[in-house]
Amino acid sequence: MAQNSSYLLTGETGFLGLILSKVLAENGFIVKGFKLFSEPLKADISSPFIIKKDLNVDAIIHAAGKAHIVPRNPEEEKAFFDVNFEGTKNLCAALDQLNTKPKSFIFISTVSVYGLDSGSLITEDHPLKGKTPYAKSKILAEEWLADWAKSNGVKLCILRVPLIAGINPPGNLGAMINGIKSGKYLSIGKATARKSIVWAEDIARVIPNLVDVEGIFNLTDGIHPSFGELEEVISQALGKKKPFSIPIIVGKLLGKVGDILGRRFPINSDKLNKITSTLTFDDARARNVLDWKPSSVLNKMSETLKLNE
């Protein structure tokens, strides 16, 4: 896609959205956002909204979404659907009113839609069996967008991303970094379970390749580091000792305690299962079609953490 091409970006104030906006702008692209309480566009996508009919952009990047928490009640579960599914419908309804529809719609989805706790090199053809509110809301959004894009002649590209790494990452990766920095992180067992992960700036850099492409693509760094490798790189970059390791049986006991205490405790049986199970995804389709050439997250994390210390 040529420089000076324009994007409408949702989720501009989020972790990934900020990086997408920054990297695209630095590379000569025009990025317009839905940043709340700012001009020229104001929108909370969980409620219906309108945008100026003369807005003309080449592509939509829909990165807004709710993630990173385990809902404790029906209200918190509903919030996932309000933002991830209803928000997507509201965005499409607003786009329907434009004088000129965008050529492409790029949707940031998640590998959680597969509904797996373990597995190796899962492809995009795997059935969507996600059961969490997060996964189910993203599945519904994907299905809605497929129908909407087909009806409106818009090219739809869906990116299913795993754990996203970058500067000051949220979620479990951020918790790992903060735990190692504070000396409150414990490694469990041999820490050999491998997880797919992707560097946020790499997602931004592949965006211009997507505008003329339709399809669904997993994005990973292709290395799928183990917990032990992540722990070692983070510890070295922060100048900390490698985390103390506890036997898996002790971890299981702590998980049972967490099941009882809830969020007050840093681990539960579900988290333990994820920590000790390999789950990786195949990004061969992206490499073949999108010229996807990702960075090593281990290398990028080492460089970034050292620079920010």
CSV table of C-alpha atoms in Angstrom, one decimal:
chain,number,residue,atom,x,y,z
A,1,MET,CA,0.0,0.0,0.0
A,2,ALA,CA,1.4,3.4,-1.0
A,3,GLN,CA,2.5,5.9,1.6
A,4,ASN,CA,0.0,8.6,2.4
A,5,SER,CA,-2.7,5.9,2.3
A,6,SER,CA,-5.1,6.4,5.2
A,7,TYR,CA,-6.4,4.1,8.0
A,8,LEU,CA,-9.2,4.5,10.5
A,9,LEU,CA,-8.0,2.8,13.7
A,10,THR,CA,-10.1,1.7,16.6
A,11,GLY,CA,-8.6,1.0,20.0
A,12,GLU,CA,-6.0,3.8,19.4
A,13,THR,CA,-5.4,4.3,23.1
A,14,GLY,CA,-4.8,0.6,23.9
A,15,PHE,CA,-1.5,-1.2,24.1
A,16,LEU,CA,-1.5,-2.5,20.5
A,17,GLY,CA,-3.4,0.5,19.1
A,18,LEU,CA,-0.8,3.0,20.3
A,19,ILE,CA,2.0,0.9,18.7
A,20,LEU,CA,0.0,0.5,15.4
A,21,SER,CA,-0.6,4.3,15.3
A,22,LYS,CA,3.0,5.2,16.0
A,23,VAL,CA,4.6,2.8,13.6
A,24,LEU,CA,2.3,3.5,10.7
A,25,ALA,CA,2.6,7.2,11.1
A,26,GLU,CA,6.4,7.0,11.3
A,27,ASN,CA,6.3,5.1,7.9
A,28,GLY,CA,4.3,7.8,6.1
A,29,PHE,CA,0.7,6.5,6.5
A,30,ILE,CA,-2.2,8.6,7.7
A,31,VAL,CA,-3.9,7.3,10.8
A,32,LYS,CA,-7.2,8.6,12.1
A,33,GLY,CA,-8.4,7.3,15.4
A,34,PHE,CA,-11.5,7.0,17.6
A,35,LYS,CA,-9.6,8.3,20.6
A,36,LEU,CA,-12.2,9.2,23.2
A,37,PHE,CA,-12.8,12.9,23.9
A,38,SER,CA,-10.6,14.0,21.0
A,39,GLU,CA,-11.2,15.5,17.6
A,40,PRO,CA,-12.0,14.9,14.8
A,41,LEU,CA,-13.6,11.6,15.8
A,42,LYS,CA,-15.3,10.7,19.1
A,43,ALA,CA,-16.8,7.3,19.7
A,44,ASP,CA,-17.4,4.6,22.3
A,45,ILE,CA,-18.0,1.6,20.1
A,46,SER,CA,-20.0,-0.3,22.7
A,47,SER,CA,-22.9,2.1,21.9
A,48,PRO,CA,-24.2,3.1,18.5
A,49,PHE,CA,-22.4,6.1,17.0
A,50,ILE,CA,-22.0,8.1,13.8
A,51,ILE,CA,-19.1,9.5,11.9
A,52,LYS,CA,-19.0,12.1,9.2
A,53,LYS,CA,-20.3,10.8,5.9
A,54,ASP,CA,-17.5,12.4,4.0
A,55,LEU,CA,-14.8,10.5,5.9
A,56,ASN,CA,-12.7,8.8,3.3
A,57,VAL,CA,-10.1,6.2,4.4
A,58,ASP,CA,-8.5,3.3,2.5
A,59,ALA,CA,-8.8,0.7,5.3
A,60,ILE,CA,-10.2,0.1,8.7
A,61,ILE,CA,-8.0,-1.4,11.4
A,62,HIS,CA,-10.3,-2.7,14.1
A,63,ALA,CA,-8.1,-3.2,17.2
A,64,ALA,CA,-10.5,-2.1,19.9
A,65,GLY,CA,-11.5,-4.9,22.2
A,66,LYS,CA,-11.8,-6.2,25.7
A,67,ALA,CA,-9.4,-8.8,27.1
A,68,HIS,CA,-7.0,-9.6,29.9
A,69,ILE,CA,-9.5,-10.3,32.7
A,70,VAL,CA,-11.4,-13.3,33.9
A,71,PRO,CA,-15.1,-12.2,34.4
A,72,ARG,CA,-16.4,-12.8,37.9
A,73,ASN,CA,-20.1,-12.2,37.2
A,74,PRO,CA,-22.7,-11.9,34.4
A,75,GLU,CA,-22.1,-8.2,34.1
A,76,GLU,CA,-18.4,-8.6,33.4
A,77,GLU,CA,-19.2,-11.4,31.0
A,78,LYS,CA,-21.6,-9.1,29.1
A,79,ALA,CA,-19.0,-6.4,28.8
A,80,PHE,CA,-16.9,-8.7,26.5
A,81,PHE,CA,-19.9,-9.0,24.1
A,82,ASP,CA,-20.8,-5.3,24.4
A,83,VAL,CA,-17.3,-4.3,23.2
A,84,ASN,CA,-16.0,-7.1,21.1
A,85,PHE,CA,-19.3,-8.1,19.3
A,86,GLU,CA,-21.8,-5.3,19.6
A,87,GLY,CA,-18.9,-2.8,19.2
A,88,THR,CA,-18.0,-4.4,15.9
A,89,LYS,CA,-21.6,-4.3,14.7
A,90,ASN,CA,-21.8,-0.6,15.8
A,91,LEU,CA,-18.7,0.2,13.8
A,92,CYS,CA,-20.1,-1.5,10.7
A,93,ALA,CA,-23.3,0.4,11.1
A,94,ALA,CA,-21.4,3.7,11.2
A,95,LEU,CA,-19.4,2.7,8.1
A,96,ASP,CA,-22.6,1.9,6.3
A,97,GLN,CA,-23.4,5.6,6.4
A,98,LEU,CA,-20.2,6.8,4.7
A,99,ASN,CA,-20.4,8.2,1.2
A,100,THR,CA,-17.5,5.9,0.3
A,101,LYS,CA,-16.8,2.6,2.1
A,102,PRO,CA,-13.2,1.6,2.8
A,103,LYS,CA,-11.5,-0.8,0.5
A,104,SER,CA,-10.5,-3.1,3.3
A,105,PHE,CA,-11.3,-4.1,6.8
A,106,ILE,CA,-8.5,-5.5,9.0
A,107,PHE,CA,-9.7,-7.2,12.2
A,108,ILE,CA,-7.4,-7.9,15.1
A,109,SER,CA,-8.8,-11.2,16.5
A,110,THR,CA,-7.2,-13.8,18.8
A,111,VAL,CA,-6.0,-17.4,18.8
A,112,SER,CA,-8.3,-17.9,21.8
A,113,VAL,CA,-11.1,-18.5,19.2
A,114,TYR,CA,-9.7,-22.0,18.8
A,115,GLY,CA,-10.5,-22.8,22.4
A,116,LEU,CA,-7.4,-24.8,23.1
A,117,ASP,CA,-5.3,-25.2,26.2
A,118,SER,CA,-2.6,-27.3,24.5
A,119,GLY,CA,-1.5,-28.3,21.1
A,120,SER,CA,1.3,-27.7,18.5
A,121,LEU,CA,1.3,-25.6,15.4
A,122,ILE,CA,-2.5,-25.1,15.2
A,123,THR,CA,-3.5,-23.8,11.8
A,124,GLU,CA,-6.3,-21.4,10.8
A,125,ASP,CA,-8.4,-24.3,9.6
A,126,HIS,CA,-8.9,-25.6,13.2
A,127,PRO,CA,-12.5,-25.5,14.4
A,128,LEU,CA,-13.5,-22.5,16.5
A,129,LYS,CA,-14.3,-24.0,19.9
A,130,GLY,CA,-13.5,-21.1,22.2
A,131,LYS,CA,-15.9,-21.1,25.3
A,132,THR,CA,-14.7,-18.1,27.3
A,133,PRO,CA,-16.7,-14.8,26.9
A,134,TYR,CA,-13.6,-13.3,25.3
A,135,ALA,CA,-13.3,-16.1,22.7
A,136,LYS,CA,-17.0,-16.4,22.0
A,137,SER,CA,-17.4,-12.6,21.5
A,138,LYS,CA,-14.5,-12.6,19.0
A,139,ILE,CA,-15.9,-15.6,17.1
A,140,LEU,CA,-19.2,-13.8,16.8
A,141,ALA,CA,-17.4,-10.7,15.6
A,142,GLU,CA,-15.5,-12.7,13.0
A,143,GLU,CA,-18.7,-14.3,11.7
A,144,TRP,CA,-20.5,-10.9,11.5
A,145,LEU,CA,-17.7,-9.3,9.7
A,146,ALA,CA,-17.5,-12.1,7.1
A,147,ASP,CA,-21.2,-11.5,6.2
A,148,TRP,CA,-20.9,-7.7,6.3
A,149,ALA,CA,-17.7,-7.6,4.2
A,150,LYS,CA,-19.2,-9.9,1.5
A,151,SER,CA,-22.4,-7.9,1.3
A,152,ASN,CA,-20.5,-4.6,1.0
A,153,GLY,CA,-17.7,-5.6,-1.3
A,154,VAL,CA,-15.1,-4.9,1.3
A,155,LYS,CA,-12.0,-7.1,1.6
A,156,LEU,CA,-11.7,-8.7,5.0
A,157,CYS,CA,-8.4,-9.7,6.6
A,158,ILE,CA,-8.5,-11.3,10.0
A,159,LEU,CA,-5.4,-11.5,12.1
A,160,ARG,CA,-5.5,-14.1,14.9
A,161,VAL,CA,-2.8,-13.1,17.4
A,162,PRO,CA,-1.4,-14.9,20.5
A,163,LEU,CA,0.4,-13.2,23.4
A,164,ILE,CA,1.6,-9.8,22.2
A,165,ALA,CA,4.9,-8.5,23.4
A,166,GLY,CA,6.2,-5.0,23.4
A,167,ILE,CA,7.2,-2.1,25.7
A,168,ASN,CA,5.3,-2.4,29.0
A,169,PRO,CA,3.0,-5.2,27.9
A,170,PRO,CA,-0.3,-5.9,29.7
A,171,GLY,CA,-1.7,-9.3,30.8
A,172,ASN,CA,0.4,-12.3,31.8
A,173,LEU,CA,3.6,-11.2,30.1
A,174,GLY,CA,3.5,-7.9,31.9
A,175,ALA,CA,2.9,-9.8,35.2
A,176,MET,CA,5.9,-12.0,34.5
A,177,ILE,CA,8.2,-9.1,33.9
A,178,ASN,CA,7.0,-7.2,37.0
A,179,GLY,CA,7.2,-10.4,39.1
A,180,ILE,CA,10.8,-11.0,38.1
A,181,LYS,CA,11.7,-7.4,38.6
A,182,SER,CA,10.3,-7.4,42.1
A,183,GLY,CA,11.6,-10.9,43.0
A,184,LYS,CA,8.1,-12.2,43.5
A,185,TYR,CA,8.0,-14.6,40.5
A,186,LEU,CA,8.3,-18.3,40.9
A,187,SER,CA,9.1,-20.7,38.0
A,188,ILE,CA,7.1,-23.9,38.0
A,189,GLY,CA,8.6,-27.3,37.2
A,190,LYS,CA,11.0,-27.5,34.3
A,191,ALA,CA,9.3,-24.5,32.5
A,192,THR,CA,9.6,-26.3,29.1
A,193,ALA,CA,6.1,-25.5,27.9
A,194,ARG,CA,6.2,-23.4,24.7
A,195,LYS,CA,3.9,-20.6,23.8
A,196,SER,CA,3.3,-18.6,20.6
A,197,ILE,CA,4.1,-14.9,21.0
A,198,VAL,CA,4.4,-12.0,18.6
A,199,TRP,CA,6.2,-8.6,18.7
A,200,ALA,CA,3.6,-5.8,18.5
A,201,GLU,CA,5.6,-3.6,16.1
A,202,ASP,CA,5.8,-6.5,13.6
A,203,ILE,CA,2.0,-6.5,13.5
A,204,ALA,CA,2.1,-2.8,12.6
A,205,ARG,CA,4.7,-3.3,9.9
A,206,VAL,CA,2.7,-6.0,8.1
A,207,ILE,CA,-0.6,-4.0,8.0
A,208,PRO,CA,0.3,-2.3,4.7
A,209,ASN,CA,0.6,-5.7,3.1
A,210,LEU,CA,-3.0,-6.6,4.0
A,211,VAL,CA,-5.1,-4.1,2.1
A,212,ASP,CA,-5.4,-6.1,-1.0
A,213,VAL,CA,-5.6,-9.4,0.8
A,214,GLU,CA,-8.6,-11.4,2.0
A,215,GLY,CA,-8.3,-14.3,4.5
A,216,ILE,CA,-7.5,-15.4,8.0
A,217,PHE,CA,-3.9,-15.5,9.3
A,218,ASN,CA,-2.2,-16.6,12.5
A,219,LEU,CA,0.7,-14.3,13.5
A,220,THR,CA,3.6,-15.5,15.7
A,221,ASP,CA,7.3,-15.0,15.9
A,222,GLY,CA,7.8,-18.6,14.7
A,223,ILE,CA,10.1,-19.4,17.6
A,224,HIS,CA,7.5,-20.1,20.3
A,225,PRO,CA,9.7,-19.6,23.3
A,226,SER,CA,9.4,-21.7,26.4
A,227,PHE,CA,8.6,-20.2,29.8
A,228,GLY,CA,12.2,-21.0,30.8
A,229,GLU,CA,13.6,-19.1,27.9
A,230,LEU,CA,11.4,-16.1,28.6
A,231,GLU,CA,12.3,-16.2,32.3
A,232,GLU,CA,16.1,-16.3,31.5
A,233,VAL,CA,15.9,-13.5,28.9
A,234,ILE,CA,13.9,-11.2,31.2
A,235,SER,CA,16.1,-11.9,34.2
A,236,GLN,CA,19.3,-11.2,32.4
A,237,ALA,CA,17.9,-8.0,30.8
A,238,LEU,CA,16.8,-6.7,34.2
A,239,GLY,CA,20.0,-7.8,35.9
A,240,LYS,CA,18.1,-10.2,38.2
A,241,LYS,CA,18.8,-13.7,39.3
A,242,LYS,CA,16.9,-16.4,37.5
A,243,PRO,CA,13.6,-17.1,39.3
A,244,PHE,CA,13.5,-19.8,41.9
A,245,SER,CA,11.8,-22.9,40.7
A,246,ILE,CA,9.3,-24.9,42.6
A,247,PRO,CA,8.3,-28.5,41.9
A,248,ILE,CA,5.1,-29.1,39.8
A,249,ILE,CA,3.4,-30.8,42.7
A,250,VAL,CA,3.9,-27.7,44.8
A,251,GLY,CA,2.5,-25.6,42.0
A,252,LYS,CA,-0.6,-27.8,41.9
A,253,LEU,CA,-1.2,-27.3,45.6
A,254,LEU,CA,-0.9,-23.6,45.2
A,255,GLY,CA,-3.3,-23.8,42.3
A,256,LYS,CA,-5.9,-25.4,44.5
A,257,VAL,CA,-5.4,-22.6,47.0
A,258,GLY,CA,-6.0,-20.1,44.3
A,259,ASP,CA,-9.2,-21.8,43.2
A,260,ILE,CA,-10.5,-21.1,46.7
A,261,LEU,CA,-9.2,-17.6,47.2
A,262,GLY,CA,-9.9,-16.3,43.7
A,263,ARG,CA,-8.2,-13.1,42.4
A,264,ARG,CA,-6.5,-12.4,45.7
A,265,PHE,CA,-4.1,-15.2,44.8
A,266,PRO,CA,-1.7,-15.0,41.9
A,267,ILE,CA,-2.3,-18.5,40.5
A,268,ASN,CA,-5.1,-21.1,40.2
A,269,SER,CA,-5.5,-24.5,38.6
A,270,ASP,CA,-6.5,-23.0,35.2
A,271,LYS,CA,-3.4,-20.7,35.1
A,272,LEU,CA,-1.2,-23.5,36.2
A,273,ASN,CA,-2.5,-25.7,33.3
A,274,LYS,CA,-1.7,-23.0,30.8
A,275,ILE,CA,1.8,-22.4,32.2
A,276,THR,CA,2.7,-26.1,32.0
A,277,SER,CA,1.1,-26.9,28.6
A,278,THR,CA,2.6,-26.2,25.2
A,279,LEU,CA,0.3,-24.2,22.9
A,280,THR,CA,1.7,-23.0,19.6
A,281,PHE,CA,0.2,-21.8,16.3
A,282,ASP,CA,1.3,-22.2,12.7
A,283,ASP,CA,1.9,-18.9,10.8
A,284,ALA,CA,3.0,-20.5,7.5
A,285,ARG,CA,0.0,-19.0,5.7
A,286,ALA,CA,1.1,-15.5,6.7
A,287,ARG,CA,4.7,-16.1,5.7
A,288,ASN,CA,3.6,-17.4,2.2
A,289,VAL,CA,0.9,-14.8,1.5
A,290,LEU,CA,1.7,-11.7,3.5
A,291,ASP,CA,5.5,-11.8,3.3
A,292,TRP,CA,5.4,-12.1,7.1
A,293,LYS,CA,9.0,-11.9,8.4
A,294,PRO,CA,8.7,-11.6,12.2
A,295,SER,CA,11.3,-10.6,14.8
A,296,SER,CA,12.5,-12.9,17.5
A,297,VAL,CA,10.5,-11.9,20.6
A,298,LEU,CA,13.3,-13.1,22.9
A,299,ASN,CA,15.8,-10.8,21.1
A,300,LYS,CA,13.4,-7.8,21.0
A,301,MET,CA,12.5,-8.2,24.7
A,302,SER,CA,16.1,-8.4,25.7
A,303,GLU,CA,16.9,-5.2,23.8
A,304,THR,CA,13.9,-3.3,25.0
A,305,LEU,CA,14.1,-4.2,28.7
A,306,LYS,CA,17.8,-3.2,28.7
A,307,LEU,CA,17.1,0.1,27.1
A,308,ASN,CA,14.3,0.8,29.6
A,309,GLU,CA,16.2,-0.1,32.7
